[in-house]
Amino acid sequence: MVVAHQPSNRQEKELPIIDLMGERSQVSKLIVKASENLGFFKVINHGVPQHVIKAMEDESYDFFSKPTSQKQRAGPANPYGYGCKNIGFNGDHGEVEYLLLHTNPLSNNTICNDPTLFRCAVNGYVEGVRELACEILELMAEGLGVPRTSVLSNFLRDSHSDSLLRLNHYPPLVQLVNNTNSIGFGEHTDPQILTILRSNDVPGLQISPRDGFWVPVSPHPSTAFCVNVGDALQALTNGRFLSVRHRAMVNSCRRRMSMAYFGAPALNARIVCPPELLSPHEPNLYRPFTWDEYKKATYSRKLGDTRLHFFRAQSDHDDLTE
C-alpha cells in the first residue's frame, strides 16, 4: 500500500550555486558559508567530464530497466548489492530500488550484461567524483583557515577509504492521486564526511533546515552536482558545518534517478577536530571516535534516528545500544 505524505512547507528552494572556476579564496568562502548556514550547496564547472557522467547514468538506467530476477543477481544489499524498498537492517522502507557499491574497484562484481563496461563506468565515475570531493574538502580547509589543507581530503584519498556509491531508482507511482508524493527514501542525515549527488531533472530531494520544516530542492541546473555535509564532517569542524536532515520523495508521473557518492574515512581513522578550530572559548564538542565506531552506531539504529549526540564530549550516553 502506498501512503501519500503531507506536502512540504514551501516552494522549491534554489541552493547556493558555486562556480568552482571562480577566484579560489572567494570560492572557499562561499563553500564555508553554505556549509555553515545550510549544509547543502551545488557546484558547477566541477571538472568531472560529461562523458564520464553519461556513461554512469547510462549503465544505471540499463541496470534498473532489467527484470527483477536479473537485478537480484547482484545479491541482496548486505550491505552491498541490490535492494528494493527495504533500507538497511532495522525495518526502514521506501519506494526505491538501489544498487550499493563499495568504491574499491575490486569489489564491483558482475551485475550487468557487459561487466567490463559497467566496471569501467563505475571506476571512472568514482575517480571523478572522489577528486571533486577532495577538491571541495581542501577548499573548505582553506576557508576555515586550517594550514594543512589536505587534513580533510586525506580521509578520502586513503587506499582503505570506506567510501560508497549508491545508485537510486525511484519509479513513478501511478496509483497516487492528485499528483501527491510518497516517501522514496526517508528522512536522515548522511553519516559520512561528504556526499556528492547527481540526479536527473525530476524533483524529489527535500531538506529540513529545522525540525518539521521541509523544503523541496530544485533539480536544476542539470550540469551541477549537489553537495552536502555529513555527520563526520560536522564533528571534524566542531559543529561549525551542519549535517542537515533530508529525504527523497517519489513523483507520481516520472521516475527519478540519482547517483550518490558518500566519501568516508578508513574504518580505523580517528574523527577529531583539527586543533586550529578549537580555542578555550570553543572546546571540542565531540569526543574522538573512529569511523568504525560511528558506522556501527549508524547501522544499529533506524534510518531517521539521530546519532551524533551520542558522541558529544559531555554526553552521558556511553552505551550506544540505547
mmCIF file of N, CA, C and O in Angstrom, residues 77-121:
data_model
loop_
_atom_site.group_PDB
_atom_site.id
_atom_site.type_symbol
_atom_site.label_atom_id
_atom_site.label_comp_id
_atom_site.label_asym_id
_atom_site.label_seq_id
_atom_site.Cartn_x
_atom_site.Cartn_y
_atom_site.Cartn_z
ATOM 1 N N ALA A 77 21.348 -6.453 -0.615
ATOM 2 C CA ALA A 77 22.171 -5.369 -0.062
ATOM 3 C C ALA A 77 22.532 -5.686 1.379
ATOM 4 O O ALA A 77 21.852 -5.299 2.323
ATOM 5 N N ASN A 78 23.643 -6.407 1.563
ATOM 6 C CA ASN A 78 24.025 -6.887 2.891
ATOM 7 C C ASN A 78 25.524 -6.697 3.147
ATOM 8 O O ASN A 78 26.240 -7.682 3.359
ATOM 9 N N PRO A 79 26.069 -5.504 3.197
ATOM 10 C CA PRO A 79 25.348 -4.268 2.890
ATOM 11 C C PRO A 79 25.380 -3.913 1.406
ATOM 12 O O PRO A 79 24.610 -3.090 0.953
ATOM 13 N N TYR A 80 26.320 -4.508 0.635
ATOM 14 C CA TYR A 80 26.461 -4.127 -0.766
ATOM 15 C C TYR A 80 25.629 -5.028 -1.654
ATOM 16 O O TYR A 80 25.477 -6.221 -1.389
ATOM 17 N N GLY A 81 25.096 -4.451 -2.731
ATOM 18 C CA GLY A 81 24.293 -5.219 -3.658
ATOM 19 C C GLY A 81 22.986 -4.495 -3.963
ATOM 20 O O GLY A 81 22.862 -3.284 -3.770
ATOM 21 N N TYR A 82 22.013 -5.261 -4.451
ATOM 22 C CA TYR A 82 20.736 -4.702 -4.896
ATOM 23 C C TYR A 82 19.703 -4.769 -3.785
ATOM 24 O O TYR A 82 19.541 -5.796 -3.113
ATOM 25 N N GLY A 83 18.995 -3.651 -3.597
ATOM 26 C CA GLY A 83 17.921 -3.606 -2.621
ATOM 27 C C GLY A 83 16.677 -2.998 -3.229
ATOM 28 O O GLY A 83 16.751 -2.157 -4.130
ATOM 29 N N CYS A 84 15.523 -3.413 -2.738
ATOM 30 C CA CYS A 84 14.256 -2.889 -3.230
ATOM 31 C C CYS A 84 13.307 -2.683 -2.053
ATOM 32 O O CYS A 84 12.903 -3.660 -1.406
ATOM 33 N N LYS A 85 13.016 -1.424 -1.764
ATOM 34 C CA LYS A 85 12.077 -0.993 -0.723
ATOM 35 C C LYS A 85 12.618 -1.180 0.691
ATOM 36 O O LYS A 85 12.357 -0.345 1.563
ATOM 37 N N ASN A 86 13.366 -2.231 0.975
ATOM 38 C CA ASN A 86 13.963 -2.386 2.294
ATOM 39 C C ASN A 86 15.245 -1.555 2.362
ATOM 40 O O ASN A 86 16.127 -1.694 1.519
ATOM 41 N N ILE A 87 15.355 -0.699 3.380
ATOM 42 C CA ILE A 87 16.512 0.169 3.542
ATOM 43 C C ILE A 87 17.195 -0.175 4.861
ATOM 44 O O ILE A 87 16.611 0.001 5.931
ATOM 45 N N GLY A 88 18.405 -0.674 4.779
ATOM 46 C CA GLY A 88 19.138 -1.025 5.992
ATOM 47 C C GLY A 88 18.625 -2.297 6.632
ATOM 48 O O GLY A 88 17.978 -3.131 5.995
ATOM 49 N N PHE A 89 18.880 -2.427 7.949
ATOM 50 C CA PHE A 89 18.608 -3.683 8.648
ATOM 51 C C PHE A 89 17.608 -3.531 9.789
ATOM 52 O O PHE A 89 17.417 -4.462 10.564
ATOM 53 N N ASN A 90 16.987 -2.362 9.888
ATOM 54 C CA ASN A 90 16.164 -2.104 11.075
ATOM 55 C C ASN A 90 14.718 -1.727 10.739
ATOM 56 O O ASN A 90 14.080 -0.969 11.463
ATOM 57 N N GLY A 91 14.219 -2.261 9.633
ATOM 58 C CA GLY A 91 12.800 -2.116 9.332
ATOM 59 C C GLY A 91 12.405 -0.883 8.555
ATOM 60 O O GLY A 91 11.211 -0.611 8.417
ATOM 61 N N ASP A 92 13.377 -0.123 8.013
ATOM 62 C CA ASP A 92 13.027 1.052 7.216
ATOM 63 C C ASP A 92 12.645 0.633 5.795
ATOM 64 O O ASP A 92 13.251 -0.274 5.208
ATOM 65 N N HIS A 93 11.639 1.321 5.250
ATOM 66 C CA HIS A 93 11.167 1.026 3.905
ATOM 67 C C HIS A 93 10.970 2.315 3.125
ATOM 68 O O HIS A 93 10.757 3.385 3.704
ATOM 69 N N GLY A 94 11.036 2.212 1.800
ATOM 70 C CA GLY A 94 10.770 3.351 0.944
ATOM 71 C C GLY A 94 10.460 2.888 -0.460
ATOM 72 O O GLY A 94 10.731 1.742 -0.832
ATOM 73 N N GLU A 95 9.870 3.781 -1.246
ATOM 74 C CA GLU A 95 9.540 3.462 -2.636
ATOM 75 C C GLU A 95 10.781 3.695 -3.505
ATOM 76 O O GLU A 95 10.850 4.611 -4.309
ATOM 77 N N VAL A 96 11.773 2.828 -3.324
ATOM 78 C CA VAL A 96 13.048 2.973 -4.010
ATOM 79 C C VAL A 96 13.660 1.597 -4.250
ATOM 80 O O VAL A 96 13.429 0.652 -3.498
ATOM 81 N N GLU A 97 14.390 1.497 -5.336
ATOM 82 C CA GLU A 97 15.299 0.375 -5.525
ATOM 83 C C GLU A 97 16.680 0.968 -5.740
ATOM 84 O O GLU A 97 16.820 2.074 -6.275
ATOM 85 N N TYR A 98 17.688 0.239 -5.316
ATOM 86 C CA TYR A 98 19.021 0.824 -5.330
ATOM 87 C C TYR A 98 20.085 -0.256 -5.508
ATOM 88 O O TYR A 98 19.844 -1.455 -5.283
ATOM 89 N N LEU A 99 21.259 0.194 -5.897
ATOM 90 C CA LEU A 99 22.426 -0.666 -6.013
ATOM 91 C C LEU A 99 23.540 0.003 -5.238
ATOM 92 O O LEU A 99 23.949 1.122 -5.553
ATOM 93 N N LEU A 100 24.011 -0.648 -4.190
ATOM 94 C CA LEU A 100 25.043 -0.093 -3.320
ATOM 95 C C LEU A 100 26.370 -0.784 -3.597
ATOM 96 O O LEU A 100 26.471 -2.016 -3.534
ATOM 97 N N LEU A 101 27.395 0.023 -3.904
ATOM 98 C CA LEU A 101 28.709 -0.489 -4.270
ATOM 99 C C LEU A 101 29.784 0.137 -3.403
ATOM 100 O O LEU A 101 29.723 1.332 -3.091
ATOM 101 N N HIS A 102 30.765 -0.664 -3.010
ATOM 102 C CA HIS A 102 31.956 -0.102 -2.393
ATOM 103 C C HIS A 102 32.802 0.502 -3.499
ATOM 104 O O HIS A 102 32.794 0.024 -4.632
ATOM 105 N N THR A 103 33.531 1.567 -3.189
ATOM 106 C CA THR A 103 34.286 2.234 -4.244
ATOM 107 C C THR A 103 35.621 1.568 -4.539
ATOM 108 O O THR A 103 36.324 1.988 -5.456
ATOM 109 N N ASN A 104 35.972 0.542 -3.789
ATOM 110 C CA ASN A 104 37.142 -0.255 -4.140
ATOM 111 C C ASN A 104 36.867 -0.943 -5.464
ATOM 112 O O ASN A 104 35.917 -1.719 -5.580
ATOM 113 N N PRO A 105 37.677 -0.708 -6.509
ATOM 114 C CA PRO A 105 37.385 -1.290 -7.836
ATOM 115 C C PRO A 105 37.273 -2.803 -7.816
ATOM 116 O O PRO A 105 36.525 -3.377 -8.609
ATOM 117 N N LEU A 106 37.976 -3.457 -6.892
ATOM 118 C CA LEU A 106 37.946 -4.918 -6.864
ATOM 119 C C LEU A 106 36.634 -5.458 -6.300
ATOM 120 O O LEU A 106 36.359 -6.635 -6.400
ATOM 121 N N SER A 107 35.819 -4.565 -5.731
ATOM 122 C CA SER A 107 34.585 -5.010 -5.086
ATOM 123 C C SER A 107 33.400 -5.053 -6.034
ATOM 124 O O SER A 107 32.340 -5.532 -5.669
ATOM 125 N N ASN A 108 33.552 -4.536 -7.250
ATOM 126 C CA ASN A 108 32.418 -4.460 -8.166
ATOM 127 C C ASN A 108 32.315 -5.738 -8.991
ATOM 128 O O ASN A 108 33.075 -5.970 -9.928
ATOM 129 N N ASN A 109 31.383 -6.573 -8.615
ATOM 130 C CA ASN A 109 31.233 -7.871 -9.263
ATOM 131 C C ASN A 109 30.376 -7.773 -10.513
ATOM 132 O O ASN A 109 29.855 -6.727 -10.863
ATOM 133 N N THR A 110 30.224 -8.903 -11.185
ATOM 134 C CA THR A 110 29.439 -8.949 -12.412
ATOM 135 C C THR A 110 27.967 -8.755 -12.097
ATOM 136 O O THR A 110 27.347 -9.573 -11.439
ATOM 137 N N ILE A 111 27.393 -7.640 -12.581
ATOM 138 C CA ILE A 111 25.974 -7.392 -12.342
ATOM 139 C C ILE A 111 25.272 -6.936 -13.608
ATOM 140 O O ILE A 111 24.095 -6.655 -13.582
ATOM 141 N N CYS A 112 25.998 -6.849 -14.724
ATOM 142 C CA CYS A 112 25.399 -6.379 -15.968
ATOM 143 C C CYS A 112 25.798 -7.291 -17.114
ATOM 144 O O CYS A 112 26.664 -8.152 -16.979
ATOM 145 N N ASN A 113 25.142 -7.091 -18.266
ATOM 146 C CA ASN A 113 25.447 -7.894 -19.434
ATOM 147 C C ASN A 113 26.907 -7.778 -19.831
ATOM 148 O O ASN A 113 27.530 -8.752 -20.245
ATOM 149 N N ASP A 114 27.444 -6.572 -19.731
ATOM 150 C CA ASP A 114 28.850 -6.333 -20.052
ATOM 151 C C ASP A 114 29.540 -5.847 -18.783
ATOM 152 O O ASP A 114 29.611 -4.648 -18.516
ATOM 153 N N PRO A 115 30.065 -6.784 -17.969
ATOM 154 C CA PRO A 115 30.647 -6.383 -16.685
ATOM 155 C C PRO A 115 31.848 -5.456 -16.838
ATOM 156 O O PRO A 115 32.081 -4.598 -15.996
ATOM 157 N N THR A 116 32.595 -5.616 -17.923
ATOM 158 C CA THR A 116 33.751 -4.741 -18.130
ATOM 159 C C THR A 116 33.303 -3.302 -18.352
ATOM 160 O O THR A 116 33.873 -2.364 -17.780
ATOM 161 N N LEU A 117 32.259 -3.132 -19.166
ATOM 162 C CA LEU A 117 31.737 -1.797 -19.430
ATOM 163 C C LEU A 117 31.192 -1.166 -18.156
ATOM 164 O O LEU A 117 31.458 0.012 -17.866
ATOM 165 N N PHE A 118 30.461 -1.937 -17.371
ATOM 166 C CA PHE A 118 29.910 -1.426 -16.121
ATOM 167 C C PHE A 118 31.025 -1.055 -15.158
ATOM 168 O O PHE A 118 31.007 0.012 -14.545
ATOM 169 N N ARG A 119 32.014 -1.934 -15.031
ATOM 170 C CA ARG A 119 33.112 -1.681 -14.108
ATOM 171 C C ARG A 119 33.900 -0.442 -14.508
ATOM 172 O O ARG A 119 34.281 0.376 -13.661
ATOM 173 N N CYS A 120 34.124 -0.272 -15.793
ATOM 174 C CA CYS A 120 34.840 0.916 -16.269
ATOM 175 C C CYS A 120 34.045 2.187 -15.981
ATOM 176 O O CYS A 120 34.615 3.210 -15.587
ATOM 177 N N ALA A 121 32.727 2.111 -16.167
ATOM 178 C CA ALA A 121 31.880 3.274 -15.897
ATOM 179 C C ALA A 121 31.920 3.636 -14.415
ATOM 180 O O ALA A 121 32.055 4.815 -14.050
#
